[in-house]
Amino acid sequence: MDVIVIGSGIGGLVTATQLAVKGARVLLLEQYLIPGGSAGYFERQGYRFDVGASMIFGFGQKGTTNLLTRALQAVSINLKVIPDPVQIHYHLPEGLDIKVNRIYEEFLQNLIAYFPHEDKGIRQFYDECWRVFHYLNSMELLSLEEPQYLLRSFFQKPLACLGLAKYLPQNVGDVAKRYIKDPRLLKFLDIECYCWSVVPARMTPMINAGMVFSDRHYGGVNYPKGGVGQIAQKLVEGLIKAGGQIQYQAKVAKILIENRQAVGVQLTNGQVYRAKRIVSNATRWDTFEKLLNQQEIPSNEKRWQLRYQKSPSFLNLHMGVKAEVLPSGTECHHILLEDWEKMTATEGTLFVSIPTLLDPELAPSGYHIIHAFTPSWIHEWQGLSPSEYEAKKEQAAWRIIDRLEKIFPGLDTGLDYLEVGTPKTHRRFLGRDDGTYGPIPRYKLRGLLGMPFNRTSISGLYCVGDSTFPGQGLNAVAFSGFACAHRIAVDLGL
């Protein structure tokens, strides 16, 4: 075997498919019954629920940042997607009710209506985000660890490379304050960042923001027909078609090291597989503290952990509701926050996805899915008896339903199905340490300069996914997968 990939999250799947089409012999090991990780799905009583968020970037049809489209095209797979006309409907403190329309000028007008005195600053800030995006969107996005690619990119697109180098150490908050003074507007930019980076603007890398704040108007937010889980299912189909293999219920117990080099893996059932290269799609905490349980944690990983910490997990409510609960004109994605000071707190910001507004076939006729989720830490759910745990879940669920009643009156009486997931659920089914969403900076860092690439200090071992450059989000981990596969292909001489 040339390459073993541990975990079938989108980062692992893109790595595996990209290598398979280059001719590598690839084995993908997945501990669960289906692929996708937090981009997976589950079915209950006629409802098909997305495990994670339904707001998907990367399905555009032009440029180079449409990485999910490109990943599927590489294995000759098509997936129908449904355009979402509004990325997010914000319900914020002090009466801020703002929709981020797919059409850029409509979004600007929505925002300027609340902050007319900041008209110029709003345009200057978001125009700078567009500048970053155009640099990214003009280049083939591959491994920044591969010198020939960097040289080729520089000679082909010197201005874009220099532009990205300029923004690499910058954060959103610093850029925004050059143009904007209104503290309420700056708080709005905090929630604009927090809803995908899980940190406020001052700690969010400008390159990531340039991608998200622009691509929602360029390629747009597009929902895959049949649910988010279709992305992983189609990538697996493409992997097999390209000659790769996937094995389910194959939980890796440890990565095997010989002469300081990763040479294989051992499953919990004792089965051993060997390969020239090993890729971990687990978090860096799981990879270096559990899968390498007989190894001293490398010093560079210890330094990384001093800069980054685990983000919170989420408390999830997956609901089936009667269609009449949703007012006419309801958008698919919402963010609800009642107090700016609680934005990053447990149960502070409430995220809502209603994917059946885009794809009604995910629910029985006359019903909708509402997926509501909010930050929660695993320590808040530990040390409870089974009955205490269930009681706490029920109390938390009704707290969230009470909040949702403000925008969806009658939700409680229209409830047909309810399932509650906690950080312990995330840890159990997704195999993520403490159920974490991914790494976040412990303090303000210089943009993306602290994020590690795919190679590790252990020869033959690579990491992919949201704890590698450029971070969280399906399109970001797809980038990580493209980069990882490119670096390994060069290393193997493919």
Coordinates of C-alpha atoms in Angstrom, one line a residue:
M1 CA 0.0 0.0 0.0
D2 CA 1.3 3.5 -0.8
V3 CA -0.9 5.6 1.5
I4 CA -3.2 4.9 4.5
V5 CA -5.6 7.7 5.4
I6 CA -7.1 7.6 8.9
G7 CA -10.6 9.0 8.9
S8 CA -13.1 9.9 6.2
G9 CA -13.8 13.5 7.0
I10 CA -13.8 15.7 3.9
G11 CA -10.1 16.5 4.3
G12 CA -9.2 12.8 4.4
L13 CA -11.5 12.0 1.5
V14 CA -10.1 14.7 -0.7
T15 CA -6.5 13.5 0.1
A16 CA -7.5 9.9 -0.7
T17 CA -9.3 10.7 -4.0
Q18 CA -6.6 13.1 -5.2
L19 CA -3.9 10.5 -4.6
A20 CA -6.0 7.6 -6.1
V21 CA -6.4 9.5 -9.4
K22 CA -2.7 10.1 -9.5
G23 CA -2.1 6.4 -9.4
A24 CA -1.4 5.8 -5.7
R25 CA -2.6 2.7 -3.9
V26 CA -4.8 4.2 -1.2
L27 CA -6.6 2.6 1.8
L28 CA -9.0 4.8 3.8
L29 CA -9.9 3.6 7.3
E30 CA -13.1 4.9 8.9
Q31 CA -14.2 4.0 12.4
Y32 CA -17.9 4.6 11.8
L33 CA -20.5 3.0 9.4
I34 CA -20.7 5.8 6.9
P35 CA -18.2 8.5 5.7
G36 CA -18.1 12.2 6.3
G37 CA -17.5 12.8 10.0
S38 CA -19.1 16.1 10.9
A39 CA -20.2 16.3 7.2
G40 CA -22.1 13.1 7.6
Y41 CA -25.8 12.5 8.1
F42 CA -28.3 10.3 10.0
E43 CA -31.9 9.3 9.4
R44 CA -34.8 9.1 11.9
Q45 CA -38.5 8.6 11.2
G46 CA -38.4 9.9 7.6
Y47 CA -36.0 12.8 8.3
R48 CA -32.5 13.0 7.0
F49 CA -30.5 15.2 9.3
D50 CA -27.1 16.8 8.6
V51 CA -24.7 16.1 11.4
G52 CA -23.1 19.5 11.1
A53 CA -23.9 22.8 9.5
S54 CA -25.7 23.1 6.2
M55 CA -24.0 26.3 5.0
I56 CA -21.6 25.0 2.3
F57 CA -19.0 26.9 0.3
G58 CA -16.9 25.5 -2.5
F59 CA -19.5 24.5 -5.0
G60 CA -19.1 27.4 -7.4
Q61 CA -18.5 26.9 -11.1
K62 CA -15.7 29.3 -11.8
G63 CA -12.3 30.3 -10.5
T64 CA -10.0 28.1 -8.4
T65 CA -11.6 28.4 -4.9
N66 CA -14.5 26.0 -5.7
L67 CA -12.6 23.2 -4.1
L68 CA -15.6 20.8 -3.5
T69 CA -16.6 21.1 -7.2
R70 CA -13.0 20.4 -8.2
A71 CA -12.6 17.5 -5.8
L72 CA -15.7 15.8 -7.3
Q73 CA -14.7 16.6 -10.9
A74 CA -11.3 14.9 -10.3
V75 CA -13.1 11.6 -9.8
S76 CA -15.6 12.3 -12.6
I77 CA -18.6 12.6 -10.1
N78 CA -21.4 15.2 -10.4
L79 CA -23.5 16.3 -7.5
K80 CA -26.5 18.5 -8.0
V81 CA -26.6 21.6 -5.7
I82 CA -29.3 24.1 -4.8
P83 CA -28.3 27.8 -4.6
D84 CA -29.2 29.6 -1.4
P85 CA -30.2 33.2 -2.0
V86 CA -29.2 34.3 1.5
Q87 CA -26.1 33.1 3.4
I88 CA -27.3 34.1 6.9
H89 CA -30.2 36.0 8.5
Y90 CA -28.7 37.7 11.6
H91 CA -31.0 38.4 14.6
L92 CA -28.7 40.5 16.8
P93 CA -28.8 42.8 19.8
E94 CA -30.2 46.3 19.6
G95 CA -32.6 45.4 16.8
L96 CA -29.9 44.5 14.2
D97 CA -31.8 42.3 11.7
I98 CA -29.5 41.8 8.7
K99 CA -29.6 39.4 5.8
V100 CA -26.4 38.6 3.9
N101 CA -27.8 38.3 0.4
R102 CA -26.0 36.3 -2.3
I103 CA -26.0 39.5 -4.4
Y104 CA -23.2 41.6 -3.0
E105 CA -24.7 45.1 -3.4
E106 CA -28.0 44.0 -1.8
F107 CA -26.0 42.8 1.3
L108 CA -24.1 46.1 1.4
Q109 CA -27.4 48.1 1.3
N110 CA -28.9 45.9 4.1
L111 CA -25.9 46.7 6.3
I112 CA -25.5 50.4 5.3
A113 CA -29.2 50.9 6.2
Y114 CA -28.2 50.4 9.8
F115 CA -24.9 52.2 9.6
P116 CA -25.3 55.0 6.9
H117 CA -22.5 57.0 8.5
E118 CA -20.1 54.1 7.8
D119 CA -21.1 53.7 4.1
K120 CA -17.5 54.4 2.9
G121 CA -15.8 52.3 5.6
I122 CA -18.1 49.3 5.0
R123 CA -17.3 49.3 1.3
Q124 CA -13.6 49.8 1.8
F125 CA -13.4 46.9 4.3
Y126 CA -15.4 44.4 2.2
D127 CA -13.6 45.5 -1.0
E128 CA -10.3 44.6 0.8
C129 CA -11.7 41.2 1.5
W130 CA -12.4 40.9 -2.3
R131 CA -8.8 41.8 -3.0
V132 CA -7.7 38.9 -0.9
F133 CA -10.2 36.6 -2.6
H134 CA -9.1 37.6 -6.1
Y135 CA -5.5 36.8 -5.2
L136 CA -6.6 33.3 -4.0
N137 CA -9.0 32.8 -6.9
S138 CA -6.4 33.4 -9.5
M139 CA -4.1 30.6 -8.3
E140 CA -4.2 26.8 -8.2
L141 CA -4.4 26.0 -4.5
L142 CA -1.9 23.3 -3.7
S143 CA 0.8 22.6 -1.1
L144 CA 2.7 25.6 0.3
E145 CA 5.3 23.1 1.4
E146 CA 6.3 22.2 -2.1
P147 CA 9.0 24.5 -3.5
Q148 CA 8.4 23.8 -7.2
Y149 CA 4.8 24.8 -6.8
L150 CA 5.7 28.0 -5.0
L151 CA 8.2 28.9 -7.7
R152 CA 5.8 28.1 -10.5
S153 CA 3.0 30.1 -8.8
F154 CA 5.3 33.1 -8.2
F155 CA 6.4 33.2 -11.8
Q156 CA 2.8 32.8 -13.1
K157 CA 1.1 35.1 -10.6
P158 CA 3.7 37.3 -8.9
L159 CA 1.3 40.0 -7.8
A160 CA -1.1 37.5 -6.3
C161 CA 1.7 35.8 -4.4
L162 CA 3.0 39.0 -3.1
G163 CA -0.5 40.1 -2.1
L164 CA -1.2 37.0 -0.2
A165 CA 2.2 37.2 1.5
K166 CA 1.2 40.7 2.7
Y167 CA -2.1 39.4 4.2
L168 CA -0.8 36.1 5.7
P169 CA 0.1 37.7 9.0
Q170 CA -2.9 40.0 9.3
N171 CA -6.2 39.6 11.2
V172 CA -9.6 40.9 10.3
G173 CA -10.0 43.2 13.3
D174 CA -6.9 45.2 12.5
V175 CA -7.9 45.7 8.9
A176 CA -11.5 46.6 9.8
K177 CA -10.4 49.3 12.3
R178 CA -8.6 51.1 9.5
Y179 CA -11.9 51.9 7.9
I180 CA -14.6 51.5 10.6
K181 CA -15.1 53.3 13.9
D182 CA -18.7 52.5 15.0
P183 CA -18.4 50.0 17.9
R184 CA -21.7 48.3 17.0
L185 CA -20.5 47.8 13.5
L186 CA -17.3 46.3 14.7
K187 CA -19.3 43.9 16.9
F188 CA -21.2 42.9 13.8
L189 CA -17.9 42.1 12.1
D190 CA -17.1 40.0 15.2
I191 CA -20.2 37.8 14.7
E192 CA -19.5 37.7 11.0
C193 CA -16.2 36.0 11.9
Y194 CA -17.3 34.1 14.9
C195 CA -20.0 32.2 13.0
W196 CA -17.3 30.2 11.1
S197 CA -14.0 30.8 12.9
V198 CA -15.3 30.5 16.5
V199 CA -13.2 33.6 17.5
P200 CA -13.9 37.3 17.1
A201 CA -12.5 39.5 14.3
R202 CA -9.3 40.5 16.1
M203 CA -8.2 36.8 16.1
T204 CA -9.6 35.7 12.7
P205 CA -7.0 35.5 9.9
M206 CA -7.7 38.0 7.1
I207 CA -7.0 35.4 4.4
N208 CA -9.8 33.1 5.7
A209 CA -12.2 36.1 5.9
G210 CA -11.3 37.1 2.3
M211 CA -12.4 33.7 1.2
V212 CA -15.6 33.5 3.2
F213 CA -16.8 37.1 2.9
S214 CA -16.3 37.1 -0.9
D215 CA -17.1 33.6 -2.0
R216 CA -20.6 33.8 -0.6
H217 CA -21.3 36.3 -3.3
Y218 CA -19.0 34.8 -6.0
G219 CA -19.5 31.1 -6.0
G220 CA -22.3 31.4 -3.4
V221 CA -23.6 29.1 -0.7
N222 CA -25.0 25.9 -2.4
Y223 CA -26.7 23.0 -0.7
P224 CA -26.1 19.5 -2.1
K225 CA -29.3 17.8 -3.2
G226 CA -29.9 14.9 -0.8
G227 CA -28.1 16.5 2.1
V228 CA -24.6 17.4 3.1
G229 CA -23.8 13.7 3.6
Q230 CA -24.0 13.3 -0.2
I231 CA -20.6 15.0 -0.5
A232 CA -18.8 12.3 1.4
Q233 CA -20.8 9.5 -0.3
K234 CA -20.0 10.8 -3.7
L235 CA -16.3 11.2 -2.9
V236 CA -16.2 7.6 -1.7
E237 CA -17.9 6.5 -4.9
G238 CA -15.2 8.4 -6.8
L239 CA -12.4 6.9 -4.6
I240 CA -13.5 3.3 -5.4
K241 CA -13.9 4.1 -9.1
A242 CA -10.3 5.5 -9.1
G243 CA -9.0 2.2 -7.6
G244 CA -8.9 3.2 -3.9
Q245 CA -10.3 1.2 -1.0
I246 CA -12.3 2.2 2.0
Q247 CA -12.9 0.0 5.1
Y248 CA -15.7 0.9 7.6
Q249 CA -15.8 0.0 11.3
A250 CA -12.0 0.1 11.2
K251 CA -11.0 2.1 14.3
V252 CA -7.2 2.8 14.4
A253 CA -5.7 2.2 17.8
K254 CA -2.2 3.4 17.0
I255 CA 0.1 4.6 14.3
L256 CA 3.1 2.3 14.0
I257 CA 6.6 3.9 14.2
E258 CA 9.8 2.1 13.2
N259 CA 13.2 3.9 13.2
R260 CA 11.4 7.2 13.8
Q261 CA 9.2 6.8 10.7
A262 CA 5.5 6.1 10.4
V263 CA 5.1 2.7 8.6
G264 CA 1.6 1.6 9.3
V265 CA -1.4 1.4 11.7
Q266 CA -2.9 -1.1 14.1
L267 CA -6.7 -1.3 14.5
T268 CA -8.4 -2.0 17.8
N269 CA -9.1 -5.6 16.6
G270 CA -5.3 -6.1 16.2
Q271 CA -5.3 -6.0 12.4
V272 CA -2.1 -4.3 11.1
Y273 CA -1.8 -2.4 7.8
R274 CA 1.4 -1.0 6.4
A275 CA 2.1 1.7 3.9
K276 CA 4.8 4.1 2.6
R277 CA 2.9 7.2 3.9
I278 CA 0.3 7.6 6.7
V279 CA -2.2 10.5 6.8
S280 CA -4.2 11.3 9.9
N281 CA -7.5 13.1 9.5
A282 CA -8.0 13.0 13.2
T283 CA -7.4 16.2 15.3
R284 CA -3.8 16.9 16.2
W285 CA -4.7 16.2 19.9
D286 CA -6.0 12.7 18.9
T287 CA -3.1 12.1 16.5
F288 CA -0.2 13.0 18.8
E289 CA -1.7 12.2 22.2
K290 CA -3.7 9.0 21.4
L291 CA -2.6 7.4 18.1
L292 CA 1.0 7.9 18.9
N293 CA 0.5 6.8 22.5
Q294 CA 4.0 5.3 22.9
Q295 CA 5.8 8.3 21.5
E296 CA 6.9 11.5 23.2
I297 CA 4.9 14.4 21.8
P298 CA 7.2 16.2 19.3
S299 CA 8.5 19.6 20.6
N300 CA 6.9 21.5 17.6
E301 CA 3.5 20.0 18.5
K302 CA 3.9 21.1 22.1
R303 CA 4.7 24.6 20.8
W304 CA 1.6 24.5 18.6
Q305 CA -0.5 23.6 21.7
L306 CA 0.8 26.6 23.5
R307 CA -0.5 28.8 20.6
Y308 CA -3.8 26.9 20.0
Q309 CA -6.5 25.4 22.1
K310 CA -9.5 23.2 21.5
S311 CA -12.6 25.2 20.6
P312 CA -15.8 24.3 22.3
S313 CA -18.0 21.5 20.9
F314 CA -21.7 22.0 20.3
L315 CA -25.1 21.2 21.9
N316 CA -27.3 20.1 18.9
L317 CA -31.0 20.0 18.5
H318 CA -32.2 18.1 15.5
M319 CA -36.0 18.8 15.1
G320 CA -38.8 17.8 12.8
V321 CA -41.5 20.5 12.8
K322 CA -44.8 21.1 11.1
A323 CA -44.3 23.3 8.0
E324 CA -46.7 26.0 9.3
V325 CA -44.3 26.8 12.2
L326 CA -42.1 28.7 9.7
P327 CA -43.3 32.1 8.6
S328 CA -43.5 32.9 4.9
G329 CA -40.1 34.1 3.6
T330 CA -38.1 32.3 6.2
E331 CA -34.4 31.9 5.2
C332 CA -32.4 28.7 5.5
H333 CA -29.7 29.9 7.9
H334 CA -30.0 32.1 11.0
I335 CA -27.9 33.3 13.8
L336 CA -29.5 34.4 17.0
L337 CA -27.7 36.4 19.7
E338 CA -29.4 38.5 22.4
D339 CA -26.3 39.9 24.2
W340 CA -23.0 40.9 22.6
E341 CA -21.1 40.1 25.8
K342 CA -22.3 36.5 25.5
M343 CA -21.2 35.9 21.9
T344 CA -18.4 33.4 22.8
A345 CA -20.0 32.1 25.9
T346 CA -21.6 28.6 26.4
E347 CA -25.1 28.7 24.7
G348 CA -24.4 32.3 23.7
T349 CA -24.6 32.3 19.9
L350 CA -27.4 30.1 18.5
F351 CA -26.9 28.8 14.9
V352 CA -29.9 27.5 12.9
S353 CA -30.1 25.6 9.7
I354 CA -33.4 24.7 7.9
P355 CA -32.2 22.7 4.9
T356 CA -35.7 21.5 3.9
L357 CA -36.3 25.1 2.7
L358 CA -33.8 24.2 -0.1
D359 CA -34.4 20.5 -0.4
P360 CA -37.9 19.5 0.9
E361 CA -37.3 15.8 0.2
L362 CA -35.2 15.6 3.4
A363 CA -38.4 15.5 5.5
P364 CA -41.8 13.9 5.3
S365 CA -44.4 16.0 3.3
G366 CA -45.7 18.9 5.4
Y367 CA -42.7 19.0 7.7
H368 CA -39.4 20.8 8.0
I369 CA -36.1 20.1 9.6
I370 CA -34.7 22.6 12.0
H371 CA -31.1 22.0 13.2
A372 CA -30.1 24.4 16.0
F373 CA -26.7 24.3 17.7
T374 CA -24.8 26.3 20.2
P375 CA -21.3 26.2 21.8
S376 CA -21.0 23.8 24.7
W377 CA -18.0 22.3 26.6
I378 CA -17.6 18.6 27.3
H379 CA -16.8 19.2 31.0
E380 CA -20.3 20.6 31.5
W381 CA -21.7 17.1 30.6
Q382 CA -19.3 14.8 32.5
G383 CA -19.8 13.2 35.9
L384 CA -23.6 12.8 35.5
S385 CA -25.6 9.7 36.0
P386 CA -27.7 8.5 33.0
S387 CA -30.8 10.1 34.4
E388 CA -29.1 13.4 35.3
Y389 CA -27.6 13.4 31.8
E390 CA -31.0 13.0 30.1
A391 CA -32.6 15.6 32.4
K392 CA -29.9 18.1 31.6
K393 CA -30.3 17.5 27.9
E394 CA -34.1 18.1 28.1
Q395 CA -33.6 21.3 30.1
A396 CA -31.0 22.6 27.6
A397 CA -33.3 21.7 24.7
W398 CA -36.2 23.7 26.0
R399 CA -34.0 26.7 26.8
I400 CA -33.0 26.7 23.1
I401 CA -36.6 26.1 21.9
D402 CA -37.8 29.1 24.1
R403 CA -35.2 31.3 22.3
L404 CA -36.2 30.0 18.9
E405 CA -39.8 30.8 19.7
K406 CA -38.9 34.5 19.2
I407 CA -38.4 34.0 15.5
F408 CA -40.6 30.9 15.0
P409 CA -43.7 31.4 17.2
G410 CA -45.5 28.1 17.9
L411 CA -42.4 26.0 17.5
D412 CA -43.0 23.9 20.7
T413 CA -46.6 23.0 19.6
G414 CA -45.5 22.1 16.1
L415 CA -42.7 19.8 17.2
D416 CA -42.9 16.4 15.6
Y417 CA -39.4 14.9 16.4
L418 CA -36.5 16.0 18.7
E419 CA -33.1 14.5 19.2
V420 CA -30.4 16.2 21.4
G421 CA -26.7 15.7 20.9
T422 CA -24.0 17.0 23.4
P423 CA -20.2 17.3 23.2
K424 CA -20.2 13.6 24.4
T425 CA -22.2 12.7 21.3
H426 CA -19.6 14.5 19.1
R427 CA -16.8 12.7 20.8
R428 CA -18.4 9.3 20.5
F429 CA -19.5 9.4 16.9
L430 CA -17.0 11.8 15.3
G431 CA -13.9 10.5 17.3
R432 CA -12.8 14.1 18.1
D433 CA -11.0 14.8 21.4
D434 CA -13.6 16.4 23.7
G435 CA -15.9 16.7 20.7
T436 CA -14.1 19.9 19.7
Y437 CA -15.0 21.8 16.5
G438 CA -11.3 22.4 15.9
P439 CA -8.4 24.6 17.1
I440 CA -8.7 28.2 18.0
P441 CA -5.9 30.6 19.0
R442 CA -5.2 31.0 22.7
Y443 CA -4.3 34.6 22.1
K444 CA -4.0 37.0 19.2
L445 CA -1.7 35.5 16.6
R446 CA -0.4 36.9 13.4
G447 CA -2.9 35.7 10.9
L448 CA -2.3 32.2 9.6
L449 CA 1.4 32.1 10.3
G450 CA 0.9 29.8 13.3
M451 CA -1.1 27.1 11.5
P452 CA 0.9 24.0 10.6
F453 CA 0.9 22.5 7.1
N454 CA 0.5 18.8 6.3
R455 CA 3.9 17.3 7.0
T456 CA 4.8 16.5 10.6
S457 CA 8.1 16.1 12.4
I458 CA 7.6 12.3 12.2
S459 CA 8.9 11.1 8.8
G460 CA 6.1 9.5 6.7
L461 CA 3.3 11.0 8.8
Y462 CA 1.0 13.8 7.6
C463 CA -2.0 15.5 9.1
V464 CA -5.0 16.8 7.2
G465 CA -8.2 18.6 8.2
D466 CA -9.2 21.5 10.4
S467 CA -6.1 21.5 12.6
T468 CA -3.9 22.1 9.6
F469 CA -3.6 25.2 7.3
P470 CA -6.0 26.9 6.6
G471 CA -8.4 25.8 9.4
Q472 CA -12.1 25.0 9.8
G473 CA -14.9 24.7 7.3
L474 CA -15.6 22.2 4.5
N475 CA -13.9 24.3 1.8
A476 CA -10.9 24.9 4.1
V477 CA -10.4 21.2 4.8
A478 CA -10.8 20.5 1.1
F479 CA -7.9 22.9 0.6
S480 CA -5.9 21.0 3.2
G481 CA -6.7 17.7 1.3
F482 CA -5.6 19.1 -2.0
A483 CA -2.4 20.4 -0.4
C484 CA -1.7 17.1 1.5
A485 CA -2.2 14.9 -1.6
H486 CA 0.0 17.2 -3.7
R487 CA 2.8 17.0 -1.1
I488 CA 2.6 13.2 -0.8
A489 CA 2.4 12.8 -4.6
V490 CA 5.7 14.7 -4.9
D491 CA 7.3 12.7 -2.1
L492 CA 6.3 9.4 -3.7
G493 CA 7.3 10.6 -7.2
L494 CA 3.9 10.3 -8.7

